[in-house]
PDB file of C-alpha atoms in Angstrom:
ATOM      1  CA  MET A  16       0.177   0.067  -0.045  1.00  0.00           C
ATOM      2  CA  PRO A  17       1.573   3.239  -1.147  1.00  0.00           C
ATOM      3  CA  THR A  18       1.963   6.011   1.455  1.00  0.00           C
ATOM      4  CA  ALA A  19       2.206   9.860   1.326  1.00  0.00           C
ATOM      5  CA  SER A  20       5.998  11.254   1.068  1.00  0.00           C
ATOM      6  CA  PRO A  21       6.820  13.228   3.837  1.00  0.00           C
ATOM      7  CA  ARG A  22       6.722  16.263   1.568  1.00  0.00           C
ATOM      8  CA  ALA A  23       3.311  15.290   0.255  1.00  0.00           C
ATOM      9  CA  ARG A  24       2.254  14.879   3.930  1.00  0.00           C
ATOM     10  CA  GLN A  25       3.687  18.414   4.550  1.00  0.00           C
ATOM     11  CA  ASN A  26       1.481  19.994   2.011  1.00  0.00           C
ATOM     12  CA  ASN A  27      -1.259  18.913   3.795  1.00  0.00           C
ATOM     13  CA  GLN A  28      -0.710  21.091   6.760  1.00  0.00           C
ATOM     14  CA  ALA A  29      -3.459  23.836   5.876  1.00  0.00           C
ATOM     15  CA  VAL A  30      -5.996  21.027   6.079  1.00  0.00           C
ATOM     16  CA  LEU A  31      -4.648  19.442   9.131  1.00  0.00           C
ATOM     17  CA  ASP A  32      -4.494  22.841  11.000  1.00  0.00           C
ATOM     18  CA  ALA A  33      -8.107  23.553  10.024  1.00  0.00           C
ATOM     19  CA  LEU A  34      -9.312  19.836  11.312  1.00  0.00           C
ATOM     20  CA  SER A  35      -7.591  20.720  14.370  1.00  0.00           C
ATOM     21  CA  ARG A  36      -9.226  23.922  14.999  1.00  0.00           C
ATOM     22  CA  CYS A  37     -12.433  22.568  14.143  1.00  0.00           C
ATOM     23  CA  ILE A  38     -12.350  19.929  16.611  1.00  0.00           C
ATOM     24  CA  ALA A  39     -11.251  22.516  19.313  1.00  0.00           C
ATOM     25  CA  ALA A  40     -14.098  24.669  18.588  1.00  0.00           C
ATOM     26  CA  CYS A  41     -16.591  21.631  18.401  1.00  0.00           C
ATOM     27  CA  GLU A  42     -15.462  20.671  21.809  1.00  0.00           C
ATOM     28  CA  LEU A  43     -15.725  23.601  23.394  1.00  0.00           C
ATOM     29  CA  CYS A  44     -18.959  24.551  21.886  1.00  0.00           C
ATOM     30  CA  ALA A  45     -20.334  21.318  23.264  1.00  0.00           C
ATOM     31  CA  ASP A  46     -19.145  21.695  27.076  1.00  0.00           C
ATOM     32  CA  ALA A  47     -20.233  25.078  27.034  1.00  0.00           C
ATOM     33  CA  CYS A  48     -23.973  24.321  25.709  1.00  0.00           C
ATOM     34  CA  LEU A  49     -23.886  22.247  28.577  1.00  0.00           C
ATOM     35  CA  ASP A  50     -23.767  25.215  30.591  1.00  0.00           C
ATOM     36  CA  GLU A  51     -26.592  27.212  29.035  1.00  0.00           C
ATOM     37  CA  GLU A  52     -29.769  28.328  30.996  1.00  0.00           C
ATOM     38  CA  ASP A  53     -31.412  25.537  28.908  1.00  0.00           C
ATOM     39  CA  PRO A  54     -29.229  22.844  27.995  1.00  0.00           C
ATOM     40  CA  LYS A  55     -31.894  20.350  26.448  1.00  0.00           C
ATOM     41  CA  MET A  56     -32.694  23.221  23.683  1.00  0.00           C
ATOM     42  CA  MET A  57     -28.932  22.532  22.842  1.00  0.00           C
ATOM     43  CA  VAL A  58     -29.115  18.780  22.741  1.00  0.00           C
ATOM     44  CA  PRO A  59     -29.015  18.637  18.601  1.00  0.00           C
ATOM     45  CA  CYS A  60     -26.018  21.118  19.036  1.00  0.00           C
ATOM     46  CA  ILE A  61     -24.145  19.065  21.297  1.00  0.00           C
ATOM     47  CA  ARG A  62     -24.588  15.989  19.481  1.00  0.00           C
ATOM     48  CA  LEU A  63     -23.301  17.379  16.125  1.00  0.00           C
ATOM     49  CA  ASP A  64     -20.342  19.051  18.114  1.00  0.00           C
ATOM     50  CA  ARG A  65     -19.307  15.939  19.285  1.00  0.00           C
ATOM     51  CA  ASP A  66     -20.067  13.978  15.639  1.00  0.00           C
ATOM     52  CA  CYS A  67     -17.933  16.732  14.239  1.00  0.00           C
ATOM     53  CA  ALA A  68     -15.047  16.737  16.389  1.00  0.00           C
ATOM     54  CA  ASP A  69     -14.796  12.836  16.204  1.00  0.00           C
ATOM     55  CA  ILE A  70     -15.179  12.638  12.430  1.00  0.00           C
ATOM     56  CA  CYS A  71     -12.529  15.682  12.107  1.00  0.00           C
ATOM     57  CA  ARG A  72     -10.244  13.679  14.313  1.00  0.00           C
ATOM     58  CA  LEU A  73     -10.441  10.626  12.210  1.00  0.00           C
ATOM     59  CA  THR A  74     -10.149  12.692   8.755  1.00  0.00           C
ATOM     60  CA  ALA A  75      -6.770  14.045  10.214  1.00  0.00           C
ATOM     61  CA  ALA A  76      -5.441  10.741  11.107  1.00  0.00           C
ATOM     62  CA  PHE A  77      -6.183   9.289   7.559  1.00  0.00           C
ATOM     63  CA  ILE A  78      -4.711  12.479   5.928  1.00  0.00           C
ATOM     64  CA  ALA A  79      -1.546  12.792   8.068  1.00  0.00           C
ATOM     65  CA  ARG A  80      -0.767   9.080   7.356  1.00  0.00           C
ATOM     66  CA  GLY A  81      -1.557   9.413   3.813  1.00  0.00           C
ATOM     67  CA  SER A  82      -4.061   6.695   3.946  1.00  0.00           C
ATOM     68  CA  ASP A  83      -5.885   5.488   0.927  1.00  0.00           C
ATOM     69  CA  HIS A  84      -9.320   6.044   2.449  1.00  0.00           C
ATOM     70  CA  ALA A  85      -8.808   9.295   3.250  1.00  0.00           C
ATOM     71  CA  GLN A  86     -11.007  10.877   0.503  1.00  0.00           C
ATOM     72  CA  HIS A  87     -13.950   8.732   1.424  1.00  0.00           C
ATOM     73  CA  VAL A  88     -13.625  10.022   5.096  1.00  0.00           C
ATOM     74  CA  LEU A  89     -12.922  13.564   3.845  1.00  0.00           C
ATOM     75  CA  LYS A  90     -16.307  13.506   2.131  1.00  0.00           C
ATOM     76  CA  GLU A  91     -18.170  12.533   5.457  1.00  0.00           C
ATOM     77  CA  CYS A  92     -16.227  14.989   7.424  1.00  0.00           C
ATOM     78  CA  MET A  93     -17.415  17.644   4.611  1.00  0.00           C
ATOM     79  CA  GLU A  94     -21.052  16.727   5.378  1.00  0.00           C
ATOM     80  CA  ILE A  95     -20.926  16.568   9.019  1.00  0.00           C
ATOM     81  CA  CYS A  96     -18.658  19.968   9.174  1.00  0.00           C
ATOM     82  CA  GLN A  97     -22.009  21.678   6.853  1.00  0.00           C
ATOM     83  CA  LYS A  98     -24.191  20.504   9.347  1.00  0.00           C
ATOM     84  CA  CYS A  99     -22.228  21.458  12.559  1.00  0.00           C
ATOM     85  CA  HIS A 100     -22.004  25.021  10.887  1.00  0.00           C
ATOM     86  CA  ASP A 101     -25.695  25.047  10.048  1.00  0.00           C
ATOM     87  CA  GLU A 102     -26.860  24.074  13.540  1.00  0.00           C
ATOM     88  CA  CYS A 103     -24.306  26.440  15.387  1.00  0.00           C
ATOM     89  CA  ALA A 104     -25.361  28.833  13.206  1.00  0.00           C
ATOM     90  CA  GLN A 105     -29.031  29.204  14.563  1.00  0.00           C
ATOM     91  CA  HIS A 106     -27.448  30.264  18.047  1.00  0.00           C
ATOM     92  CA  GLN A 107     -26.547  33.245  19.348  1.00  0.00           C
ATOM     93  CA  HIS A 108     -24.257  32.257  21.958  1.00  0.00           C
ATOM     94  CA  ASP A 109     -20.391  33.399  21.464  1.00  0.00           C
ATOM     95  CA  HIS A 110     -19.163  29.394  21.602  1.00  0.00           C
ATOM     96  CA  CYS A 111     -21.750  28.542  18.619  1.00  0.00           C
ATOM     97  CA  LYS A 112     -20.186  31.603  16.728  1.00  0.00           C
ATOM     98  CA  LYS A 113     -16.913  30.540  16.871  1.00  0.00           C
ATOM     99  CA  CYS A 114     -17.758  26.930  16.170  1.00  0.00           C
ATOM    100  CA  THR A 115     -19.405  28.154  12.958  1.00  0.00           C
ATOM    101  CA  GLU A 116     -16.642  30.004  11.902  1.00  0.00           C
ATOM    102  CA  ALA A 117     -14.603  27.000  12.410  1.00  0.00           C
ATOM    103  CA  CYS A 118     -16.542  24.755  10.503  1.00  0.00           C
ATOM    104  CA  LYS A 119     -16.726  27.076   7.615  1.00  0.00           C
ATOM    105  CA  ALA A 120     -13.118  27.169   7.438  1.00  0.00           C
ATOM    106  CA  CYS A 121     -12.513  23.709   8.021  1.00  0.00           C
ATOM    107  CA  LEU A 122     -15.306  22.934   5.035  1.00  0.00           C
ATOM    108  CA  GLU A 123     -13.362  25.294   2.741  1.00  0.00           C
ATOM    109  CA  ALA A 124      -9.741  23.523   3.631  1.00  0.00           C
ATOM    110  CA  CYS A 125     -11.464  20.222   3.114  1.00  0.00           C
ATOM    111  CA  ARG A 126     -12.818  21.341  -0.447  1.00  0.00           C
ATOM    112  CA  ALA A 127      -9.219  22.927  -1.222  1.00  0.00           C
ATOM    113  CA  TYR A 128      -7.599  19.598  -0.329  1.00  0.00           C
ATOM    114  CA  ALA A 129     -10.164  17.297  -2.037  1.00  0.00           C
ATOM    115  CA  ALA A 130      -9.947  19.138  -5.356  1.00  0.00           C
TER     116      ALA A 130
END
């Protein structure tokens, strides 16, 4: 099974950085949602935050090691990032706004990488 060269992996730094920022923003958002006045109202947001952080972690690992399956995982990552972005955009909380921005940046970086 061919692996990406160190130079090719280095060229992936932009997408890896965006994935990392998205993971952090989603984890922070999910945790902050639990402290909101009505956390039950935030359940869809929390679930998507967790899903998005997990798929971004997996995608980053696949890209970093040059997996032949990275493109497949990347497609799912973009779909979940979009859903997380859309959910967080419905809320006015600062942590949701930051998560929305991180998801958008991640989605753009993933699209550029996939192209």
